[in-house]
Each structure stands twice: as structure tokens, then as C-alpha cells.
Short mmCIF file of C-alpha atoms in Angstrom, two decimals:
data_model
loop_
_atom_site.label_atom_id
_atom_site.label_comp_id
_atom_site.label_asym_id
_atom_site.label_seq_id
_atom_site.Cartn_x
_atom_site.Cartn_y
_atom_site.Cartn_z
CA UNK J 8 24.65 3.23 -20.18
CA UNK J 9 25.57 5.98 -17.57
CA UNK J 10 24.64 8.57 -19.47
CA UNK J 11 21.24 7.21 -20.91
CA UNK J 12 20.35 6.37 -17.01
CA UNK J 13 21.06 10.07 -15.87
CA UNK J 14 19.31 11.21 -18.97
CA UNK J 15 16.09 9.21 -17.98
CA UNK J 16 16.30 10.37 -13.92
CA UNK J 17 16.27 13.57 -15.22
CA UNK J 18 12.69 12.91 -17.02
CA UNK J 19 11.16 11.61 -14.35
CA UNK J 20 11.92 14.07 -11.75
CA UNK J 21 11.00 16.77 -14.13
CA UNK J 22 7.54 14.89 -14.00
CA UNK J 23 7.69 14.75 -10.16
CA UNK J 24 7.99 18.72 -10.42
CA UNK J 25 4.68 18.87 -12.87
CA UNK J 26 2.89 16.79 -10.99
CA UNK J 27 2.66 13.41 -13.05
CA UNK J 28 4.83 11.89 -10.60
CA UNK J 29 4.87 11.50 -7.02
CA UNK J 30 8.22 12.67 -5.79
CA UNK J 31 8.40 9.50 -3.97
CA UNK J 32 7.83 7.28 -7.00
CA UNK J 33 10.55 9.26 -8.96
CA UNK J 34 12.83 8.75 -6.47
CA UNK J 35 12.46 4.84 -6.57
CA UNK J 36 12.58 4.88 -10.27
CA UNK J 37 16.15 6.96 -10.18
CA UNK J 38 17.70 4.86 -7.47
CA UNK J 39 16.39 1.46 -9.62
CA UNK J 40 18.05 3.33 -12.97
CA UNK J 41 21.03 3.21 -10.88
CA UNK J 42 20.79 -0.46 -9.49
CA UNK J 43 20.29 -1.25 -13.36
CA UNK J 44 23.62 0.32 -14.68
CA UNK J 45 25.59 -1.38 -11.51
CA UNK J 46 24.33 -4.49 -12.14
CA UNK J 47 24.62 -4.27 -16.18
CA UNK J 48 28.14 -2.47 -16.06
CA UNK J 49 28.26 1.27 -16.20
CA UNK J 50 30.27 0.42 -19.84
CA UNK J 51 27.84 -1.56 -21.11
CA UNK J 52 25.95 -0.08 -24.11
CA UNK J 53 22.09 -0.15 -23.51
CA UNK J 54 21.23 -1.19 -27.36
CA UNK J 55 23.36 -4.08 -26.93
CA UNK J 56 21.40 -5.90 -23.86
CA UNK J 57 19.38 -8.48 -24.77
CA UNK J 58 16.67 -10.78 -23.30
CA UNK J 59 19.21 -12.59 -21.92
CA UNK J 60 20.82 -10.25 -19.93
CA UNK J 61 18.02 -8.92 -18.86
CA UNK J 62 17.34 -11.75 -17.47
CA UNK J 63 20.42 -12.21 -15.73
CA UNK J 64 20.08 -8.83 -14.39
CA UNK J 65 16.34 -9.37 -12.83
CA UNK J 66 18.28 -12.99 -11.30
CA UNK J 67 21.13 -10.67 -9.70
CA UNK J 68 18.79 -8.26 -8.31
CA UNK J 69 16.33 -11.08 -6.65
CA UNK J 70 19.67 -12.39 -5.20
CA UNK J 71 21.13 -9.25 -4.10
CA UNK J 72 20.86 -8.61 -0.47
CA UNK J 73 18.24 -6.32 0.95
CA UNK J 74 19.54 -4.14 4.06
CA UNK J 75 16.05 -3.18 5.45
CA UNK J 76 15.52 -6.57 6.67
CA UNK J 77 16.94 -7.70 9.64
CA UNK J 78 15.35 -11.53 9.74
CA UNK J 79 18.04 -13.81 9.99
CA UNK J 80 18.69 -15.33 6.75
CA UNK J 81 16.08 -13.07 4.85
CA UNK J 82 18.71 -11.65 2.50
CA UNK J 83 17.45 -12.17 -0.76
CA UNK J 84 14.65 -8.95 -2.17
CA UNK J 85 10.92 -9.62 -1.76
CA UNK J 86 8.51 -10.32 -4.50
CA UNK J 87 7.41 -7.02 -4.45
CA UNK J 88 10.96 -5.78 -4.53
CA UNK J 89 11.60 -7.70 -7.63
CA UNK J 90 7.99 -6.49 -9.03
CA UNK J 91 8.79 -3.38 -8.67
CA UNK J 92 12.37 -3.21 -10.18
CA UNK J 93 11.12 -5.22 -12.69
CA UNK J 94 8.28 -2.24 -13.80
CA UNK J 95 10.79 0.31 -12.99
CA UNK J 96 13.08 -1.02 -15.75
CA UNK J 97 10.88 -1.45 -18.01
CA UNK J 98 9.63 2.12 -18.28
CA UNK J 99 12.96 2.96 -19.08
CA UNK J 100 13.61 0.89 -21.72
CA UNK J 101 10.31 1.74 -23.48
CA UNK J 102 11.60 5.60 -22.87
CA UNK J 103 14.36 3.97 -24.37
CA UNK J 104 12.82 2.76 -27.73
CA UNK J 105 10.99 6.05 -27.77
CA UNK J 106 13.34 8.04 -27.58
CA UNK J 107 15.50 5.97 -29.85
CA UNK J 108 18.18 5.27 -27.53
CA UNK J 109 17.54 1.35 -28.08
CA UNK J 110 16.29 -0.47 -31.67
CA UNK J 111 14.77 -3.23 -29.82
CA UNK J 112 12.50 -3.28 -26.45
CA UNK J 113 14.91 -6.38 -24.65
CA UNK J 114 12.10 -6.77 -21.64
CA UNK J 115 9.96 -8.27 -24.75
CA UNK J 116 12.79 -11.39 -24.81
CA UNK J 117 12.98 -11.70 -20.96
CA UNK J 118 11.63 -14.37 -19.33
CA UNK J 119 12.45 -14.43 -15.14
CA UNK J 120 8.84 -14.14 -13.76
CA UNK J 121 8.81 -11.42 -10.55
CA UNK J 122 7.76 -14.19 -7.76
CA UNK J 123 10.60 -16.55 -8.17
CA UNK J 124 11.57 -16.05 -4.50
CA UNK J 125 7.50 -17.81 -3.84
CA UNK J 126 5.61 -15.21 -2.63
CA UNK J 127 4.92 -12.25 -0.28
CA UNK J 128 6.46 -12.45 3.46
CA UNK J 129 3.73 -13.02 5.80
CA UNK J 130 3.13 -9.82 7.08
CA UNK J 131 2.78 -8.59 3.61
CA UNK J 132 -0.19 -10.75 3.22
CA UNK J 133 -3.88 -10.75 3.85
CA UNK J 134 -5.01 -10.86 7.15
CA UNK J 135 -7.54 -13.83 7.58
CA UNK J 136 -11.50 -12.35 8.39
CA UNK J 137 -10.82 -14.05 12.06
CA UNK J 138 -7.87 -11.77 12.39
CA UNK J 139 -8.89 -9.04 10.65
CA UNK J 140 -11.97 -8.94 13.11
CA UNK J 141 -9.91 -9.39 15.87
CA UNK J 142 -7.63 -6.25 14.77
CA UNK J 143 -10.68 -4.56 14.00
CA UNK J 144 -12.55 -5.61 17.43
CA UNK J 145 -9.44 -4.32 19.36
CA UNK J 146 -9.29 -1.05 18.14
CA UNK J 147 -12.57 -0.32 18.08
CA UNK J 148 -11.90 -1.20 22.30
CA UNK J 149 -9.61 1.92 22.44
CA UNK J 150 -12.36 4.08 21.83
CA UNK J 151 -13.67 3.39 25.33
CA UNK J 152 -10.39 2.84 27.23
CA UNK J 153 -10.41 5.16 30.24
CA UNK J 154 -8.45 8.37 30.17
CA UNK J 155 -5.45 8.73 31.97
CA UNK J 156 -2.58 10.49 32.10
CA UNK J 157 -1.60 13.63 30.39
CA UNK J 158 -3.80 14.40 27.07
CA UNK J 159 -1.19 15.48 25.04
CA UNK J 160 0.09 11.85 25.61
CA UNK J 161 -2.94 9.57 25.16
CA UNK J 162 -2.96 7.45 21.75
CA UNK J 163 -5.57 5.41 21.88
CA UNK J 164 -7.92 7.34 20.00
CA UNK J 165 -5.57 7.91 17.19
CA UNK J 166 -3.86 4.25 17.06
CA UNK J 167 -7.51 2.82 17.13
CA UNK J 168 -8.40 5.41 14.28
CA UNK J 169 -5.18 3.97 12.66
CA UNK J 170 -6.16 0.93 12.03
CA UNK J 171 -9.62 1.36 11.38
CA UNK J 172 -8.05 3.75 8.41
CA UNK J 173 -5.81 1.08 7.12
CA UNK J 174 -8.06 -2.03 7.74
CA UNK J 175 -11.28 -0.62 6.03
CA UNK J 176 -10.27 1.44 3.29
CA UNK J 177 -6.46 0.39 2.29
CA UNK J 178 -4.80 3.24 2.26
CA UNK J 179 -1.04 3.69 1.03
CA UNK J 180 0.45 4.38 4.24
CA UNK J 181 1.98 7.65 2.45
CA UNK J 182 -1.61 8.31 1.74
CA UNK J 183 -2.41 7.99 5.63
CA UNK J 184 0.11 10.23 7.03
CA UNK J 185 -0.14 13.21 4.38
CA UNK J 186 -3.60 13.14 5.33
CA UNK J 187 -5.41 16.27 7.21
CA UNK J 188 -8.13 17.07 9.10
CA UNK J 189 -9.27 19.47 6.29
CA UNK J 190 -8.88 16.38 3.67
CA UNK J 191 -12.37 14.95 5.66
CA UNK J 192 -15.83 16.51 4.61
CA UNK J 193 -19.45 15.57 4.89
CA UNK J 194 -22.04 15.33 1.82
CA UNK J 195 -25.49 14.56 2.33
CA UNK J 196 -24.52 13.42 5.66
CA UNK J 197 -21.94 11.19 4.19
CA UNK J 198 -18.33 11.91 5.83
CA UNK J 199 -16.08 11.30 2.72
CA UNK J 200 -12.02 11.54 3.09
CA UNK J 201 -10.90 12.96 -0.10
CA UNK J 202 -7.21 10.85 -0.52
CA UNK J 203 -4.24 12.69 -2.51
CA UNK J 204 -2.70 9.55 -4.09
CA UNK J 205 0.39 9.00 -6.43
CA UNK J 206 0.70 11.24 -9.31
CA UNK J 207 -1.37 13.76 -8.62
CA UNK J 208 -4.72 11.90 -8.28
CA UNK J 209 -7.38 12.26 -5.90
CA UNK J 210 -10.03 9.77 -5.07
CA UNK J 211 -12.74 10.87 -2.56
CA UNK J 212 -14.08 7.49 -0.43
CA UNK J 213 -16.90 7.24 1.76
CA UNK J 214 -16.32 6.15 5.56
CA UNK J 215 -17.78 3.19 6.83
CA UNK J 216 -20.30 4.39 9.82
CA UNK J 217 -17.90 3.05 12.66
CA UNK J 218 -14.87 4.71 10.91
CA UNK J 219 -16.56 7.85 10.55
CA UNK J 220 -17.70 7.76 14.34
CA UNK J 221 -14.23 6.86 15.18
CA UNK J 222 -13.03 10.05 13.84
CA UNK J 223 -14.86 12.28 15.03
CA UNK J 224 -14.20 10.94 18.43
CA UNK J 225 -11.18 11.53 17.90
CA UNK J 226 -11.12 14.87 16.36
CA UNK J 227 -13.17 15.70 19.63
CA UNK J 228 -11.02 14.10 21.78
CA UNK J 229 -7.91 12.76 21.05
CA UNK J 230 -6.56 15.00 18.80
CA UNK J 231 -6.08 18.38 20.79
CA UNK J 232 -5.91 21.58 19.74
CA UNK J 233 -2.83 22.31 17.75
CA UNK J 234 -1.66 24.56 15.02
CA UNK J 235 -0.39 21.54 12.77
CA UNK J 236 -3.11 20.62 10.29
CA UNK J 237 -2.15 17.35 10.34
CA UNK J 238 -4.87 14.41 10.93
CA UNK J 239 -2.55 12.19 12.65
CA UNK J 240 0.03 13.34 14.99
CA UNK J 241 2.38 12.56 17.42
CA UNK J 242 2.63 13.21 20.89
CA UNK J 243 4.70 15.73 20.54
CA UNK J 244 2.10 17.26 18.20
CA UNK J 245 3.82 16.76 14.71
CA UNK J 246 2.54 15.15 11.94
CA UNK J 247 2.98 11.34 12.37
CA UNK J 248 5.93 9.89 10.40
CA UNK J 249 5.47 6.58 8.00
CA UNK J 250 8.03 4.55 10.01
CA UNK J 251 5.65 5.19 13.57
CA UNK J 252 2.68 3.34 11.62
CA UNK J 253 3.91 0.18 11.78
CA UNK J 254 4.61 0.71 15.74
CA UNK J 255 0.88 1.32 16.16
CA UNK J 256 -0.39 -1.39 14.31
CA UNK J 257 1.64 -3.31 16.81
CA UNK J 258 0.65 -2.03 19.64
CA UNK J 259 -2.69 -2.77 18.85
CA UNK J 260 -2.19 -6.15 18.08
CA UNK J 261 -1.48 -6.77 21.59
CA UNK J 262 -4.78 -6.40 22.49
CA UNK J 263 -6.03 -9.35 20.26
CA UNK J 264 -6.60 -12.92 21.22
CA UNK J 265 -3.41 -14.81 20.90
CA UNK J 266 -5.34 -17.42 18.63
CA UNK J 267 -6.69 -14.21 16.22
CA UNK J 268 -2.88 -12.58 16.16
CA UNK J 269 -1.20 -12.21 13.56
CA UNK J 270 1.69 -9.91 12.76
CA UNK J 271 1.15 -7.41 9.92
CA UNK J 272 1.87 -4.40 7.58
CA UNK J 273 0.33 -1.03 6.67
CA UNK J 274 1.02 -3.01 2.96
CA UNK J 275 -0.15 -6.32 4.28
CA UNK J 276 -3.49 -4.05 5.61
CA UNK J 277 -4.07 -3.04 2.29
CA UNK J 278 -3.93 -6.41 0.73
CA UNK J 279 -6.59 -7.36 3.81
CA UNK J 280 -9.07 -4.65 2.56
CA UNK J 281 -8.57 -5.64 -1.21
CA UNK J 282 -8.81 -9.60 -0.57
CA UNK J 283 -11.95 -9.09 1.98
CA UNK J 284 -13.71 -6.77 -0.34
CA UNK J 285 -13.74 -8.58 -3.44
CA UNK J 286 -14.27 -12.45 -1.46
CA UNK J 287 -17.74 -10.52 -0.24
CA UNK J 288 -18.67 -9.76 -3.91
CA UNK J 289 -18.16 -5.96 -3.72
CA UNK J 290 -18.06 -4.35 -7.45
CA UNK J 291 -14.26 -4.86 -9.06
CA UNK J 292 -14.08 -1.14 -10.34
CA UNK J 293 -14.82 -0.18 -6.98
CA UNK J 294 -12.71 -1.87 -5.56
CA UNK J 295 -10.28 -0.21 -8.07
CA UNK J 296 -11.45 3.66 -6.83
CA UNK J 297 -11.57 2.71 -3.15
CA UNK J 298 -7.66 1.31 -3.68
CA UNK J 299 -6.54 4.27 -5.79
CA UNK J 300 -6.27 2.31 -8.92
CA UNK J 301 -5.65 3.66 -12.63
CA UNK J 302 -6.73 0.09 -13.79
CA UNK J 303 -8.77 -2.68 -13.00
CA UNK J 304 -5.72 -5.44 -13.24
CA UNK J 305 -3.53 -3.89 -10.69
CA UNK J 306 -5.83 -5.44 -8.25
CA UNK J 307 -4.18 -8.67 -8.83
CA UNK J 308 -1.02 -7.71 -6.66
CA UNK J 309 -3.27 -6.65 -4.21
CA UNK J 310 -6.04 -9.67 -3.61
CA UNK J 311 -4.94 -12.90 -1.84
CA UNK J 312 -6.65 -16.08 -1.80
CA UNK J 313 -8.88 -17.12 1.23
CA UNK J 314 -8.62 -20.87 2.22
CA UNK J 315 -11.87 -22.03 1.80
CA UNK J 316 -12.96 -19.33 -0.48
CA UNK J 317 -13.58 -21.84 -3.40
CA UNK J 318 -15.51 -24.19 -1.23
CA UNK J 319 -17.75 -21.34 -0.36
CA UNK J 320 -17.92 -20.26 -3.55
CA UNK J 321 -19.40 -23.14 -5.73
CA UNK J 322 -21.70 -24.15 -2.61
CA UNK J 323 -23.50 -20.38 -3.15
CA UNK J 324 -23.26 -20.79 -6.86
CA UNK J 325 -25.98 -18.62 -7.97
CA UNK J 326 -27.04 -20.15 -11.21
CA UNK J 327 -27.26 -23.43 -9.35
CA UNK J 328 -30.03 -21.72 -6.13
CA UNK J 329 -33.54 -22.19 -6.03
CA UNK J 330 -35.76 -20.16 -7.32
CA UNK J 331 -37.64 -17.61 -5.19
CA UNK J 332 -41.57 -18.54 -4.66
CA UNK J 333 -43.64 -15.90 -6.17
CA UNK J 334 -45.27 -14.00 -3.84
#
């Protein structure tokens, strides 16, 4: 078991250093390898697991504590958590039948679904259009707040560009930070931001008008003039880190209504943009491209329902309208 787990780290990484792998997502695949083979037994032979241990494996993971939350009483691993080991493990066993190491796939027989824990936390989850407008609303506001204070330690600008960013277009939060200013471009007076996603791939998406103003009000004036090519930085001038996201997403929320708050995640942004764009109609596939997508069905993890969506739905039914009078 060990030695089949090392043997499969190895692959992947070696993919991370070609390119068909981030070095991010190889890194969550070796440390779930790992998880796998302490939960399983490091002497326990990987052609003798069956559906039924796998099974019991995916129930001890769900179960097992997670130390990156500090809720009271939040110990077991999130949906997503358990969606993800769950994927993780399964590319190595079908590495596994590939490669002959196993005779039969044992994820086939298993039958624990990834969402037994009920769902996403909260601030995982789609924003509501109310509160997404509110988010919205307030950072647009930061684009007028008077300056004060030393430049090199005014944020608005670049926490209201933030969430603009992450609200509009979804970006992996990885995605946001690695960003620079070079990454932004202008085609037929279009400003595009040309996103380096996982593995490799690069998707170039359009800016919505406000975003794009929002920018470039920023480049102009919030930004500075520092050697870093960085888009996003900190006040110190360094490239902004992934943990200092979630701090500005915060700190904007504080100028929302109470009744429009909501707390929220770069990840639960993402599932806002996703969830808002399809409920308004907008083309699946680009949906897919704006997202970063390999394939349409990923979207599923990413769209949430809308309470009254249905409602709304069936009452704009468009086989059931009225035809247009000729004119």
C-alpha cells in the first residue's frame, strides 16, 4: 500500500513539473494518497480493498476531524472536503488498474455519496442577488471614498477591485492573487484579463464595464508605483497572499446593510457568480469558460439553487408567452 502510494505521488508531481498539473493540485493529491494509506493501514494490500472498504474509508475520512476550522463543534470535513478526497482517490485507483497494480477498480462497488454531512457551510454558498448587490454596491462605494492618509497605505481601491474580481467573474482565489498587471489587455476596446488556471490552462474573459473602470482606477491610483508586477498587493508592496483575501472581503462587508449581510468566501463568491449567471439564462458553456471549466458538468458543484427561482421560472415559461403582434 505504502509503496504503491509513493509510487503514484511521484507521477503526479512529475506532472506538476510538465505542466499538466498545478503544483498546488499535486500537492493535495499526495497529502490525500497519504490520508488513504493511514486510514486503510499502511499493510494493507491495495488489490485486496474492496467496495466495502472503500466505503468505510470515505465514512472515516467525513468523520475525521478537520483542524482549519475553529467553529465550535464543526469537527467533522466539509462536503467539499469529502468531494474532493473522494476524486483524489479515485484517480489513483484508476492509475491503479492501469498500471496493473489492482485487477479490479473498488470505487466502482462503493457506495457513500460525498454530501452525507448535508451540504456546503454557509459561507461556502451562494450569495442571494440582495446580498450580492449589496457586496457589489459597497465596493463599488470605495471607489469614491476620500483619500487620506499615507498612499502606500490606502486599500480601498484594491479591496473594492477585490471583490468586484471575485463577485463578477469567479475567480479561484489562487487565480486572483497570481494575477498581474501585465495579465490585463485591451482588444477592440474590450479590456480582457487573460487567467492562468489549474494545469496549465489559460482562459482570457472579458470585464464587465464597471470592473474594467474599477481597474483602471486603480491601476491609476491605488496601486503605486512599484517594481513588483503583481496586480494586487499589499501595503507593504508585495504581492497579496491567499489567506489576506478573505480579510478583505470582510472588511467590505461592513459597509453593507445589516439586512443585505451575509458572511462569505472567495469559494462561496465563486459559487455566487456561477448560480447568478446561469438563474439569468446566460449560455451553460460560457458559463463553463468564464469559470475555468474542462467540462460542462463540473458546473454542478458550483450552481446553487435560488429560493424562488422555480416560481419565476414556470411564470416566464417561454413556450407558454404570447405571441408578439406583427408589426
Amino acid at each position: 500500500m505504502v509503496e504503491a502510494a509513493d509510487r503514484y505521488v511521484e507521477l503526479v508531481r512529475a506532472k506538476a513539473v510538465t505542466g499538466a498539473l498545478s503544483p498546488a493540485t499535486a500537492e493535495v493529491y499526495a497529502r490525500d494518497a497519504a490520508t488513504l494509506v493511514a486510514l486503510a493501514g499502511e499493510s494493507t494490500v491495495l488489490d485486496d480493498l474492496t467496495g466495502e472498504d472503500v466505503d468505510a474509508i470515505l465514512l472515516a475520512f467525513a468523520r475525521k476531524p478537520d483542524g482549519r476550522r475553529v467553529v465550535p463543534g464543526a469537527g467533522l470535513q466539509s462536503a467539499s472536503s469529502q468531494a474532493r478526497f473522494r476524486r483524489s482517490i479515485s484517480a489513483l485507483f484508476k492509475h491503479a488498474v492501469l498500471a496493473g497494480w489492482v485487477q479490479i477498480n473498488p470505487m466502482a462497488m462503493a457506495t457513500v455519496m460525498a454530501r452525507e454531512r448535508g451540504g456546503l457551510r454557509a459561507e461556502r454558498r451562494a450569495l442571494t442577488r440582495e446580498q450580492a448587490q449589496g457586496l457589489v454596491g459597497a465596493a463599488r462605494e470605495l471607489q469614491s471614498v476620500p483619500e487620506q492618509g499615507r498612499r502606500d497605505q490606502r486599500m480601498e481601491l484594491r479591496d473594492g477591485l477585490i471583490v468586484l474580481l471575485l463577485t463578477a467573474l469567479g475567480p479561484r482565489v489562487s487565480e486572483l492573487v497570481r494575477a498581474n498587471v501585465e495579465d490585463f489587455f485591451t482588444n477592440d476596446g474590450v479590456r480582457y484579463w487573460r487567467i492562468f488556471g489549474k494545469g496549465g490552462r489559460t482562459r482570457d474573459v472579458p470585464l464587465p464595464a464597471d470592473v474594467a473602470v474599477a481597474l483602471e482606477v486603480y491601476l491609476e491610483r491605488g496601486r503605486g508605483e512599484v517594481a513588483d508586477k503583481a496586480l494586487l498587493l499589499s501595503w507593504r508592496g508585495r504581492r497579496l497572499a491567499r489567506g489576506d483575501v478573505q480579510a478583505v472581503i470582510e472588511r467590505v462587508q461592513r459597509r453593507v446593510a445589516p439586512e443585505q449581510r451575509r458572511s462569505v468566501t472567495p469559494h462561496g463568491l465563486r459559487h455566487t457568480t456561477a448560480t447568478h449567471l446561469l438563474a439569468d439564462a446566460v449560455d451553460m458553456d460560457a458559463v463553463r469558460r468564464v469559470l475555468g471549466h474542462s467540462d460542462l458538468s463540473t458546473l454542478g458543484r458550483y450552481r446553487d439553487e435560488l429560493p424562488g427561482e422555480l416560481e419565476v421560472a414556470m411564470r416566464a415559461h417561454p413556450l407558454l408567452r404570447a405571441p408578439k403582434p406583427e408589426a
